Amino acid sequence: MTVKIKAMKRLLRLASTTILVGVVATALIACSGSSRVRKPSELAAVTNQFDMQQVWSTSVGSSEGFNFHPIVAGDAVYAASHRGNLAKIDLATGNKVWEASVPERLSIGPGSDGRTTVAVSTRGTVYAYDDTGKQIWKVSVSSEVLSEPIVAGGVVIVRALDNRFIGLDAQTGVRKWIYQRQQSALSLRVGYGMLAIGNEVIVTGFAGGRFGMIAIANGGLVWETPVSFPKGFSEIERLNDVTAKPSMEGDIICAVSYQGRIGCGQARTGNLLWFKDYSSYTGTSQSTEMVFSANEKSHVTAFATKDGTQVWENTQLTFRDLGEPLAVGKVLLMGDAQGYVHAFAQANGEMVARIRHDSNKISAAPIAVGGLILIQSQGGKITAYSPK
């Protein structure tokens, strides 16, 4: 087995500069000698302490192996599928206001400010549509794009896999700026989440355990902070990219890296208040007093945002492949690979409710808006629930 591990590491050194998280995980599991390690835990019975009543439901088509997120802008939901279906959905009723058929398969999207809606093809072409569903421009960025685009401040921000951030004019598609990051020797081939703060800046993670703030108007780097540092001897051991979208509550911003650390700091400067050893590629969500995350084992943990003290840990959902978290009200919501949505009490981590959205994986974070909870599975089903 030692020979096999050494051979695998040599191949990875010669491989492309990017790798799939799933490929790495699968390879490591195979070398562990037992596929049973990843067997999902059985679901324990839960007495729902509140109901999630369906208000409306619709479908936009499957995302297949890609990670599509719905976007809310104004009074509408925007969603897309891998086959090129792009839709504007009325938030109140679930009726489709318009649908557009993008002429290529999509790798990510949509991004929208309610006026311009964009999605990116697997060939790296950005397609833009106005608020009637009419295509207004298309631009090639000459690279694969797996990160959800941002539309804010009249700019479309696209993050390519070759470490370029590209700012395009939202009305014309003309390039306004470009910010180039240095290519890492080895990084994760995944979408790196971007968090827009108003129409001024975005916060996003980088390879090598760092995250930073970028100005929307000109692409300038405002600040950059390490949350963790590579450690170990092999390329796999040293991977610690901040791939998930950072979270923000008040003036506190938090981020987590894969095989690295979780930490929170001041949004204005990026200065960290604390950090703890932790590993996650599904990100963080915050309440006023705590930050929540799930590690690769799907163990959910709550930390105090002021000093990083662990408040609780829930291990009931081991290896159920939990998706991105959402802290809302007094609960924490997370979907899993079998289409269940789990609700934890923020105060103590107790599981207080569960629903079955559908049978497809839920990787995107639920969205809380206007008293509704929106959930989209990778099968393309989007449902608005009303918590009662």
PDB file of N, CA, C and O in Angstrom, residues 206-276:
ATOM      1  N   PHE A 206      -8.674  32.299  -1.420  1.00  0.00           N
ATOM      2  CA  PHE A 206      -7.619  32.040  -2.385  1.00  0.00           C
ATOM      3  C   PHE A 206      -6.966  30.700  -2.057  1.00  0.00           C
ATOM      4  O   PHE A 206      -7.199  30.119  -0.994  1.00  0.00           O
ATOM      5  N   ALA A 207      -6.144  30.230  -2.968  1.00  0.00           N
ATOM      6  CA  ALA A 207      -5.338  29.051  -2.699  1.00  0.00           C
ATOM      7  C   ALA A 207      -4.303  29.384  -1.619  1.00  0.00           C
ATOM      8  O   ALA A 207      -3.960  30.543  -1.393  1.00  0.00           O
ATOM      9  N   GLY A 208      -3.833  28.344  -0.921  1.00  0.00           N
ATOM     10  CA  GLY A 208      -2.805  28.545   0.079  1.00  0.00           C
ATOM     11  C   GLY A 208      -3.303  29.079   1.402  1.00  0.00           C
ATOM     12  O   GLY A 208      -2.538  29.661   2.180  1.00  0.00           O
ATOM     13  N   GLY A 209      -4.616  28.930   1.672  1.00  0.00           N
ATOM     14  CA  GLY A 209      -5.144  29.295   2.978  1.00  0.00           C
ATOM     15  C   GLY A 209      -5.380  30.771   3.198  1.00  0.00           C
ATOM     16  O   GLY A 209      -5.464  31.218   4.347  1.00  0.00           O
ATOM     17  N   ARG A 210      -5.525  31.560   2.146  1.00  0.00           N
ATOM     18  CA  ARG A 210      -5.690  33.002   2.288  1.00  0.00           C
ATOM     19  C   ARG A 210      -7.074  33.426   1.784  1.00  0.00           C
ATOM     20  O   ARG A 210      -7.690  32.758   0.955  1.00  0.00           O
ATOM     21  N   PHE A 211      -7.548  34.561   2.277  1.00  0.00           N
ATOM     22  CA  PHE A 211      -8.749  35.174   1.725  1.00  0.00           C
ATOM     23  C   PHE A 211      -8.560  36.682   1.729  1.00  0.00           C
ATOM     24  O   PHE A 211      -7.676  37.216   2.410  1.00  0.00           O
ATOM     25  N   GLY A 212      -9.379  37.391   0.935  1.00  0.00           N
ATOM     26  CA  GLY A 212      -9.154  38.815   0.800  1.00  0.00           C
ATOM     27  C   GLY A 212     -10.358  39.550   0.267  1.00  0.00           C
ATOM     28  O   GLY A 212     -11.379  38.955  -0.091  1.00  0.00           O
ATOM     29  N   MET A 213     -10.217  40.876   0.190  1.00  0.00           N
ATOM     30  CA  MET A 213     -11.280  41.769  -0.269  1.00  0.00           C
ATOM     31  C   MET A 213     -10.817  42.485  -1.537  1.00  0.00           C
ATOM     32  O   MET A 213      -9.689  42.986  -1.596  1.00  0.00           O
ATOM     33  N   ILE A 214     -11.703  42.526  -2.552  1.00  0.00           N
ATOM     34  CA  ILE A 214     -11.392  43.116  -3.847  1.00  0.00           C
ATOM     35  C   ILE A 214     -12.430  44.187  -4.158  1.00  0.00           C
ATOM     36  O   ILE A 214     -13.632  43.961  -3.986  1.00  0.00           O
ATOM     37  N   ALA A 215     -11.981  45.352  -4.625  1.00  0.00           N
ATOM     38  CA  ALA A 215     -12.885  46.439  -4.985  1.00  0.00           C
ATOM     39  C   ALA A 215     -13.623  46.106  -6.273  1.00  0.00           C
ATOM     40  O   ALA A 215     -13.002  45.683  -7.267  1.00  0.00           O
ATOM     41  N   ILE A 216     -14.933  46.291  -6.273  1.00  0.00           N
ATOM     42  CA  ILE A 216     -15.741  45.986  -7.452  1.00  0.00           C
ATOM     43  C   ILE A 216     -15.467  46.976  -8.581  1.00  0.00           C
ATOM     44  O   ILE A 216     -15.439  46.606  -9.758  1.00  0.00           O
ATOM     45  N   ALA A 217     -15.234  48.231  -8.259  1.00  0.00           N
ATOM     46  CA  ALA A 217     -15.104  49.263  -9.282  1.00  0.00           C
ATOM     47  C   ALA A 217     -13.870  49.086 -10.158  1.00  0.00           C
ATOM     48  O   ALA A 217     -13.932  49.286 -11.383  1.00  0.00           O
ATOM     49  N   ASN A 218     -12.740  48.671  -9.540  1.00  0.00           N
ATOM     50  CA  ASN A 218     -11.506  48.613 -10.323  1.00  0.00           C
ATOM     51  C   ASN A 218     -10.697  47.334 -10.165  1.00  0.00           C
ATOM     52  O   ASN A 218      -9.617  47.209 -10.747  1.00  0.00           O
ATOM     53  N   GLY A 219     -11.161  46.382  -9.349  1.00  0.00           N
ATOM     54  CA  GLY A 219     -10.443  45.126  -9.187  1.00  0.00           C
ATOM     55  C   GLY A 219      -9.243  45.203  -8.279  1.00  0.00           C
ATOM     56  O   GLY A 219      -8.449  44.257  -8.203  1.00  0.00           O
ATOM     57  N   GLY A 220      -9.075  46.308  -7.560  1.00  0.00           N
ATOM     58  CA  GLY A 220      -7.932  46.455  -6.671  1.00  0.00           C
ATOM     59  C   GLY A 220      -8.075  45.605  -5.419  1.00  0.00           C
ATOM     60  O   GLY A 220      -9.175  45.447  -4.879  1.00  0.00           O
ATOM     61  N   LEU A 221      -6.960  45.067  -4.952  1.00  0.00           N
ATOM     62  CA  LEU A 221      -6.960  44.266  -3.727  1.00  0.00           C
ATOM     63  C   LEU A 221      -6.965  45.212  -2.532  1.00  0.00           C
ATOM     64  O   LEU A 221      -6.042  46.005  -2.345  1.00  0.00           O
ATOM     65  N   VAL A 222      -8.005  45.136  -1.688  1.00  0.00           N
ATOM     66  CA  VAL A 222      -8.140  46.004  -0.527  1.00  0.00           C
ATOM     67  C   VAL A 222      -7.312  45.464   0.638  1.00  0.00           C
ATOM     68  O   VAL A 222      -6.565  46.196   1.274  1.00  0.00           O
ATOM     69  N   TRP A 223      -7.468  44.177   0.931  1.00  0.00           N
ATOM     70  CA  TRP A 223      -6.643  43.513   1.924  1.00  0.00           C
ATOM     71  C   TRP A 223      -6.614  42.019   1.649  1.00  0.00           C
ATOM     72  O   TRP A 223      -7.465  41.497   0.946  1.00  0.00           O
ATOM     73  N   GLU A 224      -5.620  41.372   2.214  1.00  0.00           N
ATOM     74  CA  GLU A 224      -5.455  39.920   2.085  1.00  0.00           C
ATOM     75  C   GLU A 224      -4.917  39.383   3.403  1.00  0.00           C
ATOM     76  O   GLU A 224      -4.002  39.964   3.987  1.00  0.00           O
ATOM     77  N   THR A 225      -5.513  38.280   3.885  1.00  0.00           N
ATOM     78  CA  THR A 225      -5.157  37.737   5.183  1.00  0.00           C
ATOM     79  C   THR A 225      -5.035  36.222   5.121  1.00  0.00           C
ATOM     80  O   THR A 225      -5.901  35.571   4.534  1.00  0.00           O
ATOM     81  N   PRO A 226      -4.009  35.630   5.711  1.00  0.00           N
ATOM     82  CA  PRO A 226      -3.945  34.167   5.799  1.00  0.00           C
ATOM     83  C   PRO A 226      -4.801  33.666   6.960  1.00  0.00           C
ATOM     84  O   PRO A 226      -4.714  34.197   8.068  1.00  0.00           O
ATOM     85  N   VAL A 227      -5.635  32.669   6.690  1.00  0.00           N
ATOM     86  CA  VAL A 227      -6.370  32.028   7.771  1.00  0.00           C
ATOM     87  C   VAL A 227      -5.676  30.735   8.187  1.00  0.00           C
ATOM     88  O   VAL A 227      -5.841  30.247   9.291  1.00  0.00           O
ATOM     89  N   SER A 228      -4.867  30.179   7.279  1.00  0.00           N
ATOM     90  CA  SER A 228      -4.103  28.970   7.596  1.00  0.00           C
ATOM     91  C   SER A 228      -2.890  28.904   6.694  1.00  0.00           C
ATOM     92  O   SER A 228      -2.756  29.681   5.738  1.00  0.00           O
ATOM     93  N   PHE A 229      -2.000  27.941   6.988  1.00  0.00           N
ATOM     94  CA  PHE A 229      -0.765  27.797   6.234  1.00  0.00           C
ATOM     95  C   PHE A 229      -0.590  26.334   5.827  1.00  0.00           C
ATOM     96  O   PHE A 229      -0.966  25.428   6.578  1.00  0.00           O
ATOM     97  N   PRO A 230      -0.027  26.092   4.626  1.00  0.00           N
ATOM     98  CA  PRO A 230       0.211  24.710   4.206  1.00  0.00           C
ATOM     99  C   PRO A 230       1.124  23.985   5.195  1.00  0.00           C
ATOM    100  O   PRO A 230       2.060  24.572   5.741  1.00  0.00           O
ATOM    101  N   LYS A 231       0.818  22.706   5.420  1.00  0.00           N
ATOM    102  CA  LYS A 231       1.671  21.899   6.280  1.00  0.00           C
ATOM    103  C   LYS A 231       1.675  20.466   5.764  1.00  0.00           C
ATOM    104  O   LYS A 231       0.745  20.041   5.100  1.00  0.00           O
ATOM    105  N   GLY A 232       2.706  19.733   6.083  1.00  0.00           N
ATOM    106  CA  GLY A 232       2.853  18.378   5.569  1.00  0.00           C
ATOM    107  C   GLY A 232       3.926  18.317   4.501  1.00  0.00           C
ATOM    108  O   GLY A 232       4.554  19.322   4.157  1.00  0.00           O
ATOM    109  N   PHE A 233       4.128  17.129   3.934  1.00  0.00           N
ATOM    110  CA  PHE A 233       5.212  16.926   2.975  1.00  0.00           C
ATOM    111  C   PHE A 233       4.715  16.753   1.546  1.00  0.00           C
ATOM    112  O   PHE A 233       5.350  17.225   0.609  1.00  0.00           O
ATOM    113  N   SER A 234       3.583  16.082   1.365  1.00  0.00           N
ATOM    114  CA  SER A 234       3.087  15.857   0.010  1.00  0.00           C
ATOM    115  C   SER A 234       2.176  17.002  -0.419  1.00  0.00           C
ATOM    116  O   SER A 234       1.692  17.791   0.400  1.00  0.00           O
ATOM    117  N   GLU A 235       1.921  17.095  -1.741  1.00  0.00           N
ATOM    118  CA  GLU A 235       1.041  18.125  -2.264  1.00  0.00           C
ATOM    119  C   GLU A 235      -0.365  17.988  -1.686  1.00  0.00           C
ATOM    120  O   GLU A 235      -1.037  18.981  -1.387  1.00  0.00           O
ATOM    121  N   ILE A 236      -0.827  16.750  -1.513  1.00  0.00           N
ATOM    122  CA  ILE A 236      -2.169  16.531  -0.974  1.00  0.00           C
ATOM    123  C   ILE A 236      -2.242  17.028   0.462  1.00  0.00           C
ATOM    124  O   ILE A 236      -3.197  17.711   0.847  1.00  0.00           O
ATOM    125  N   GLU A 237      -1.240  16.737   1.256  1.00  0.00           N
ATOM    126  CA  GLU A 237      -1.235  17.154   2.658  1.00  0.00           C
ATOM    127  C   GLU A 237      -1.173  18.674   2.796  1.00  0.00           C
ATOM    128  O   GLU A 237      -1.693  19.244   3.753  1.00  0.00           O
ATOM    129  N   ARG A 238      -0.553  19.351   1.819  1.00  0.00           N
ATOM    130  CA  ARG A 238      -0.363  20.792   1.912  1.00  0.00           C
ATOM    131  C   ARG A 238      -1.514  21.598   1.314  1.00  0.00           C
ATOM    132  O   ARG A 238      -1.516  22.821   1.396  1.00  0.00           O
ATOM    133  N   LEU A 239      -2.484  20.927   0.724  1.00  0.00           N
ATOM    134  CA  LEU A 239      -3.650  21.636   0.201  1.00  0.00           C
ATOM    135  C   LEU A 239      -4.440  22.249   1.355  1.00  0.00           C
ATOM    136  O   LEU A 239      -4.840  21.554   2.288  1.00  0.00           O
ATOM    137  N   ASN A 240      -4.659  23.548   1.317  1.00  0.00           N
ATOM    138  CA  ASN A 240      -5.483  24.187   2.348  1.00  0.00           C
ATOM    139  C   ASN A 240      -6.161  25.434   1.795  1.00  0.00           C
ATOM    140  O   ASN A 240      -6.186  26.483   2.428  1.00  0.00           O
ATOM    141  N   ASP A 241      -6.718  25.310   0.612  1.00  0.00           N
ATOM    142  CA  ASP A 241      -7.357  26.435  -0.053  1.00  0.00           C
ATOM    143  C   ASP A 241      -8.627  26.880   0.673  1.00  0.00           C
ATOM    144  O   ASP A 241      -9.361  26.069   1.241  1.00  0.00           O
ATOM    145  N   VAL A 242      -8.894  28.187   0.632  1.00  0.00           N
ATOM    146  CA  VAL A 242     -10.158  28.735   1.126  1.00  0.00           C
ATOM    147  C   VAL A 242     -11.114  28.778  -0.065  1.00  0.00           C
ATOM    148  O   VAL A 242     -11.160  29.748  -0.818  1.00  0.00           O
ATOM    149  N   THR A 243     -11.852  27.690  -0.263  1.00  0.00           N
ATOM    150  CA  THR A 243     -12.702  27.571  -1.446  1.00  0.00           C
ATOM    151  C   THR A 243     -14.122  28.058  -1.206  1.00  0.00           C
ATOM    152  O   THR A 243     -14.788  28.531  -2.126  1.00  0.00           O
ATOM    153  N   ALA A 244     -14.617  27.927   0.006  1.00  0.00           N
ATOM    154  CA  ALA A 244     -16.009  28.260   0.294  1.00  0.00           C
ATOM    155  C   ALA A 244     -16.187  29.768   0.471  1.00  0.00           C
ATOM    156  O   ALA A 244     -15.259  30.484   0.843  1.00  0.00           O
ATOM    157  N   LYS A 245     -17.405  30.227   0.206  1.00  0.00           N
ATOM    158  CA  LYS A 245     -17.719  31.645   0.365  1.00  0.00           C
ATOM    159  C   LYS A 245     -17.586  32.054   1.831  1.00  0.00           C
ATOM    160  O   LYS A 245     -18.167  31.419   2.714  1.00  0.00           O
ATOM    161  N   PRO A 246     -16.817  33.107   2.134  1.00  0.00           N
ATOM    162  CA  PRO A 246     -16.785  33.610   3.505  1.00  0.00           C
ATOM    163  C   PRO A 246     -18.174  34.104   3.917  1.00  0.00           C
ATOM    164  O   PRO A 246     -19.036  34.371   3.074  1.00  0.00           O
ATOM    165  N   SER A 247     -18.394  34.224   5.213  1.00  0.00           N
ATOM    166  CA  SER A 247     -19.667  34.725   5.728  1.00  0.00           C
ATOM    167  C   SER A 247     -19.419  36.001   6.515  1.00  0.00           C
ATOM    168  O   SER A 247     -18.306  36.262   6.972  1.00  0.00           O
ATOM    169  N   MET A 248     -20.480  36.799   6.685  1.00  0.00           N
ATOM    170  CA  MET A 248     -20.332  38.067   7.382  1.00  0.00           C
ATOM    171  C   MET A 248     -21.595  38.366   8.174  1.00  0.00           C
ATOM    172  O   MET A 248     -22.710  38.173   7.682  1.00  0.00           O
ATOM    173  N   GLU A 249     -21.433  38.840   9.398  1.00  0.00           N
ATOM    174  CA  GLU A 249     -22.537  39.276  10.250  1.00  0.00           C
ATOM    175  C   GLU A 249     -22.051  40.497  11.012  1.00  0.00           C
ATOM    176  O   GLU A 249     -21.060  40.426  11.749  1.00  0.00           O
ATOM    177  N   GLY A 250     -22.745  41.629  10.833  1.00  0.00           N
ATOM    178  CA  GLY A 250     -22.256  42.860  11.431  1.00  0.00           C
ATOM    179  C   GLY A 250     -20.923  43.250  10.827  1.00  0.00           C
ATOM    180  O   GLY A 250     -20.774  43.298   9.605  1.00  0.00           O
ATOM    181  N   ASP A 251     -19.932  43.498  11.674  1.00  0.00           N
ATOM    182  CA  ASP A 251     -18.598  43.846  11.176  1.00  0.00           C
ATOM    183  C   ASP A 251     -17.600  42.702  11.333  1.00  0.00           C
ATOM    184  O   ASP A 251     -16.391  42.905  11.267  1.00  0.00           O
ATOM    185  N   ILE A 252     -18.124  41.478  11.538  1.00  0.00           N
ATOM    186  CA  ILE A 252     -17.270  40.300  11.692  1.00  0.00           C
ATOM    187  C   ILE A 252     -17.390  39.414  10.464  1.00  0.00           C
ATOM    188  O   ILE A 252     -18.496  39.087  10.016  1.00  0.00           O
ATOM    189  N   ILE A 253     -16.264  39.033   9.915  1.00  0.00           N
ATOM    190  CA  ILE A 253     -16.227  38.163   8.748  1.00  0.00           C
ATOM    191  C   ILE A 253     -15.480  36.884   9.107  1.00  0.00           C
ATOM    192  O   ILE A 253     -14.482  36.924   9.837  1.00  0.00           O
ATOM    193  N   CYS A 254     -15.974  35.742   8.626  1.00  0.00           N
ATOM    194  CA  CYS A 254     -15.368  34.448   8.960  1.00  0.00           C
ATOM    195  C   CYS A 254     -15.085  33.659   7.691  1.00  0.00           C
ATOM    196  O   CYS A 254     -15.799  33.782   6.688  1.00  0.00           O
ATOM    197  N   ALA A 255     -14.060  32.838   7.741  1.00  0.00           N
ATOM    198  CA  ALA A 255     -13.686  31.995   6.604  1.00  0.00           C
ATOM    199  C   ALA A 255     -13.101  30.699   7.130  1.00  0.00           C
ATOM    200  O   ALA A 255     -12.625  30.619   8.266  1.00  0.00           O
ATOM    201  N   VAL A 256     -13.134  29.666   6.280  1.00  0.00           N
ATOM    202  CA  VAL A 256     -12.589  28.366   6.657  1.00  0.00           C
ATOM    203  C   VAL A 256     -11.858  27.783   5.454  1.00  0.00           C
ATOM    204  O   VAL A 256     -12.260  27.999   4.305  1.00  0.00           O
ATOM    205  N   SER A 257     -10.779  27.069   5.704  1.00  0.00           N
ATOM    206  CA  SER A 257     -10.011  26.464   4.622  1.00  0.00           C
ATOM    207  C   SER A 257     -10.102  24.951   4.681  1.00  0.00           C
ATOM    208  O   SER A 257     -10.403  24.360   5.720  1.00  0.00           O
ATOM    209  N   TYR A 258      -9.833  24.333   3.547  1.00  0.00           N
ATOM    210  CA  TYR A 258      -9.761  22.883   3.456  1.00  0.00           C
ATOM    211  C   TYR A 258      -8.415  22.434   4.026  1.00  0.00           C
ATOM    212  O   TYR A 258      -7.365  22.952   3.643  1.00  0.00           O
ATOM    213  N   GLN A 259      -8.454  21.491   4.955  1.00  0.00           N
ATOM    214  CA  GLN A 259      -7.252  20.998   5.634  1.00  0.00           C
ATOM    215  C   GLN A 259      -6.469  22.128   6.292  1.00  0.00           C
ATOM    216  O   GLN A 259      -5.239  22.172   6.222  1.00  0.00           O
ATOM    217  N   GLY A 260      -7.175  23.055   6.922  1.00  0.00           N
ATOM    218  CA  GLY A 260      -6.480  24.188   7.504  1.00  0.00           C
ATOM    219  C   GLY A 260      -7.097  24.672   8.793  1.00  0.00           C
ATOM    220  O   GLY A 260      -7.030  24.003   9.820  1.00  0.00           O
ATOM    221  N   ARG A 261      -7.737  25.856   8.730  1.00  0.00           N
ATOM    222  CA  ARG A 261      -8.267  26.488   9.921  1.00  0.00           C
ATOM    223  C   ARG A 261      -9.579  27.199   9.620  1.00  0.00           C
ATOM    224  O   ARG A 261      -9.882  27.500   8.463  1.00  0.00           O
ATOM    225  N   ILE A 262     -10.310  27.497  10.674  1.00  0.00           N
ATOM    226  CA  ILE A 262     -11.449  28.393  10.632  1.00  0.00           C
ATOM    227  C   ILE A 262     -11.075  29.608  11.462  1.00  0.00           C
ATOM    228  O   ILE A 262     -10.381  29.486  12.476  1.00  0.00           O
ATOM    229  N   GLY A 263     -11.510  30.790  11.017  1.00  0.00           N
ATOM    230  CA  GLY A 263     -11.168  31.990  11.766  1.00  0.00           C
ATOM    231  C   GLY A 263     -12.132  33.121  11.462  1.00  0.00           C
ATOM    232  O   GLY A 263     -12.812  33.126  10.437  1.00  0.00           O
ATOM    233  N   CYS A 264     -12.192  34.091  12.370  1.00  0.00           N
ATOM    234  CA  CYS A 264     -13.047  35.261  12.212  1.00  0.00           C
ATOM    235  C   CYS A 264     -12.225  36.509  12.488  1.00  0.00           C
ATOM    236  O   CYS A 264     -11.313  36.504  13.327  1.00  0.00           O
ATOM    237  N   GLY A 265     -12.575  37.593  11.792  1.00  0.00           N
ATOM    238  CA  GLY A 265     -11.842  38.825  11.970  1.00  0.00           C
ATOM    239  C   GLY A 265     -12.679  40.037  11.619  1.00  0.00           C
ATOM    240  O   GLY A 265     -13.886  39.949  11.397  1.00  0.00           O
ATOM    241  N   GLN A 266     -12.026  41.184  11.559  1.00  0.00           N
ATOM    242  CA  GLN A 266     -12.685  42.449  11.277  1.00  0.00           C
ATOM    243  C   GLN A 266     -12.852  42.618   9.773  1.00  0.00           C
ATOM    244  O   GLN A 266     -11.878  42.527   9.023  1.00  0.00           O
ATOM    245  N   ALA A 267     -14.078  42.883   9.347  1.00  0.00           N
ATOM    246  CA  ALA A 267     -14.348  42.986   7.916  1.00  0.00           C
ATOM    247  C   ALA A 267     -13.612  44.162   7.280  1.00  0.00           C
ATOM    248  O   ALA A 267     -13.204  44.090   6.119  1.00  0.00           O
ATOM    249  N   ARG A 268     -13.420  45.236   8.022  1.00  0.00           N
ATOM    250  CA  ARG A 268     -12.793  46.431   7.447  1.00  0.00           C
ATOM    251  C   ARG A 268     -11.326  46.212   7.115  1.00  0.00           C
ATOM    252  O   ARG A 268     -10.824  46.700   6.102  1.00  0.00           O
ATOM    253  N   THR A 269     -10.627  45.469   7.976  1.00  0.00           N
ATOM    254  CA  THR A 269      -9.186  45.306   7.809  1.00  0.00           C
ATOM    255  C   THR A 269      -8.752  43.887   7.469  1.00  0.00           C
ATOM    256  O   THR A 269      -7.642  43.683   6.967  1.00  0.00           O
ATOM    257  N   GLY A 270      -9.610  42.907   7.776  1.00  0.00           N
ATOM    258  CA  GLY A 270      -9.226  41.512   7.580  1.00  0.00           C
ATOM    259  C   GLY A 270      -8.411  40.947   8.719  1.00  0.00           C
ATOM    260  O   GLY A 270      -8.048  39.764   8.698  1.00  0.00           O
ATOM    261  N   ASN A 271      -8.099  41.742   9.716  1.00  0.00           N
ATOM    262  CA  ASN A 271      -7.303  41.256  10.848  1.00  0.00           C
ATOM    263  C   ASN A 271      -8.080  40.200  11.621  1.00  0.00           C
ATOM    264  O   ASN A 271      -9.208  40.451  12.072  1.00  0.00           O
ATOM    265  N   LEU A 272      -7.487  39.028  11.793  1.00  0.00           N
ATOM    266  CA  LEU A 272      -8.167  37.935  12.471  1.00  0.00           C
ATOM    267  C   LEU A 272      -8.188  38.145  13.972  1.00  0.00           C
ATOM    268  O   LEU A 272      -7.192  38.548  14.580  1.00  0.00           O
ATOM    269  N   LEU A 273      -9.334  37.841  14.572  1.00  0.00           N
ATOM    270  CA  LEU A 273      -9.477  37.869  16.019  1.00  0.00           C
ATOM    271  C   LEU A 273      -9.038  36.542  16.626  1.00  0.00           C
ATOM    272  O   LEU A 273      -8.533  36.501  17.748  1.00  0.00           O
ATOM    273  N   TRP A 274      -9.247  35.455  15.859  1.00  0.00           N
ATOM    274  CA  TRP A 274      -8.879  34.128  16.327  1.00  0.00           C
ATOM    275  C   TRP A 274      -8.889  33.163  15.152  1.00  0.00           C
ATOM    276  O   TRP A 274      -9.443  33.458  14.099  1.00  0.00           O
ATOM    277  N   PHE A 275      -8.274  32.007  15.331  1.00  0.00           N
ATOM    278  CA  PHE A 275      -8.368  30.914  14.364  1.00  0.00           C
ATOM    279  C   PHE A 275      -8.183  29.603  15.098  1.00  0.00           C
ATOM    280  O   PHE A 275      -7.542  29.547  16.151  1.00  0.00           O
ATOM    281  N   LYS A 276      -8.766  28.543  14.557  1.00  0.00           N
ATOM    282  CA  LYS A 276      -8.685  27.206  15.133  1.00  0.00           C
ATOM    283  C   LYS A 276      -8.443  26.196  14.014  1.00  0.00           C
ATOM    284  O   LYS A 276      -8.938  26.367  12.902  1.00  0.00           O
TER     285      LYS A 276
END
